[in-house]
Amino acid sequence: MNPADLGLPVDVPSTALFTDHYELTMLQAALANGTADRRSVFEVFTRRLPEGRRYGVVAGTGRVLDAVENFRFDGAVLEFLRERAVVDMRTLDWLASYRFLGDIWGYPEGEVYFPGSPILRVEGSFAECVLLETVILSILNHDSAIAAAASRMASAAGERPLIEMGARRTHELAAVAASRAAYVGGFTSTSDLAAGFRYGIPTVGTSAHAFTLVHDNERDAFTAQVASLGGGTTLLVDTYDVAEAVRTAVEVAGTGLGAVRIDSGDLLLVAHRVRQQLDELGATGTKIVVTSDLDEYAIASLAAAPVDAYGVGTQLVTGSGHPTCSMVYKLVARASSADPKAPLAPVAKKASGGKTSIGGRKWAARRVDADGVAEVEVVGTGPVPAPLADRQLLTQLVKGGEVVAREPLEAARDRHRVARAGLPLSATQLSRGEAVIPTEYV
């Protein structure tokens, strides 16, 4: 079964209005003056990483491909644009048959990136490419921010699993996208059933404090949960007194109790005390799960604690302080006429305040040292140097309007694990710093 075929609430029939008003007014003017059909190249990149971050993570590529396929102006959408007089009738007629027929190249999902990396390259007519700007940036900026936070948390957690549980801390549809991005970045499961249904991410969950509070006492709550879910369940032990709850939990479930969850207090101290108590009670195999507003720094601080898994919500789905990657979508090359054979000329914005860009259709490759560790991100507009020919990063995602690189989410997750492992060790340090490798333009 493909959940996407079921028309889930998390799917949107058309992505055409996930755009800014001015994309359509630019289109109208371009159609009127004859520049709409000029061959053009747009690129997605970021001028800098969020403050203190050492690398970025590409996430949302699969969702971008879905969005491009679903970028259609149906009758209801066209009527909305007509009623609001957003564009004229000529433009509405053009939009009625809109299909992206160009090519898209990009860093594959899960790959890491750096300032100036051409994360996505969109090629086609000016008209068909300019319309995609907002929806592409919306997806990549959000998902890549979540994946970067998830990657840092996964590095801090080591081999301990991470549970994404931030659905109640963000928009209901953003929660599904965040869960997907977190999985790419290294999380192992989610509490969000819509994400599990839509993307096949493993889902987990047992009970909250409300379940304990609705019973007359903690023993009754634990007894009910174990009777329903079995002794391998996870019991929440910090509603009242933690030590008493742990004792009761083992009495009710036996020494084979699956896990206990701690959601408040000094987690480092409480985890040590709970581990000692569980061992003394004979529940040596019972695991300890900690939650409570964790971020990568809190997770790192618990590295020496007897913790077996972490549950992360708010800090994850808000990008742990950096909810966007500041990616931009810029025209970098265009033809001088609508003639398909007209050569492409580089174009670039010139501005003060660090908002300049570099013109030209770019390639990217990552140079590595003798040990295979990344040392430079090389970005160029001319021929690719022979030593870098097999190190190129961009792959074709869409060819002639057809998606050619759709892949399972697991592939992106595995790719990120490999890409992160190929960076210098300092990439995983949580201390603030610059990009772990420099970007070199050739």
Short mmCIF file of N, CA and C in Angstrom, two decimals, residues 65 68 100-105 395-405:
data_model
loop_
_atom_site.label_atom_id
_atom_site.label_comp_id
_atom_site.label_asym_id
_atom_site.label_seq_id
_atom_site.Cartn_x
_atom_site.Cartn_y
_atom_site.Cartn_z
N LEU A 65 10.30 17.19 -4.84
CA LEU A 65 9.91 16.49 -6.06
C LEU A 65 8.39 16.30 -6.11
N VAL A 68 6.82 19.75 -6.94
CA VAL A 68 6.95 20.13 -8.35
C VAL A 68 5.94 19.36 -9.19
N PHE A 100 5.86 21.79 -15.15
CA PHE A 100 7.30 22.02 -15.20
C PHE A 100 7.91 20.98 -16.14
N LEU A 101 8.57 21.44 -17.17
CA LEU A 101 9.15 20.55 -18.19
C LEU A 101 10.67 20.65 -18.24
N GLY A 102 11.23 21.30 -17.25
CA GLY A 102 12.68 21.49 -17.24
C GLY A 102 13.42 20.40 -16.50
N ASP A 103 14.65 20.72 -16.11
CA ASP A 103 15.54 19.78 -15.41
C ASP A 103 15.87 20.33 -14.03
N ILE A 104 16.03 19.44 -13.09
CA ILE A 104 16.47 19.82 -11.74
C ILE A 104 17.62 18.91 -11.34
N TRP A 105 18.69 19.52 -10.89
CA TRP A 105 19.84 18.82 -10.34
C TRP A 105 19.99 19.25 -8.89
N THR A 395 23.31 15.51 -8.47
CA THR A 395 22.75 14.42 -9.26
C THR A 395 21.46 14.92 -9.91
N GLN A 396 21.09 14.31 -11.03
CA GLN A 396 19.87 14.75 -11.70
C GLN A 396 18.66 14.18 -10.98
N LEU A 397 17.73 15.07 -10.66
CA LEU A 397 16.51 14.70 -9.94
C LEU A 397 15.28 14.71 -10.84
N VAL A 398 15.26 15.65 -11.78
CA VAL A 398 14.14 15.78 -12.72
C VAL A 398 14.73 15.99 -14.11
N LYS A 399 14.22 15.25 -15.09
CA LYS A 399 14.69 15.38 -16.47
C LYS A 399 13.49 15.58 -17.38
N GLY A 400 13.46 16.70 -18.06
CA GLY A 400 12.34 16.99 -18.95
C GLY A 400 11.00 16.97 -18.25
N GLY A 401 11.00 17.39 -16.99
CA GLY A 401 9.76 17.43 -16.22
C GLY A 401 9.41 16.14 -15.51
N GLU A 402 10.16 15.08 -15.74
CA GLU A 402 9.88 13.79 -15.11
C GLU A 402 10.87 13.52 -13.98
N VAL A 403 10.34 13.12 -12.83
CA VAL A 403 11.20 12.77 -11.69
C VAL A 403 11.97 11.50 -12.01
N VAL A 404 13.29 11.55 -11.85
CA VAL A 404 14.13 10.40 -12.19
C VAL A 404 14.94 9.89 -11.00
N ALA A 405 14.76 10.50 -9.84
CA ALA A 405 15.62 10.12 -8.70
C ALA A 405 14.85 9.96 -7.41
#
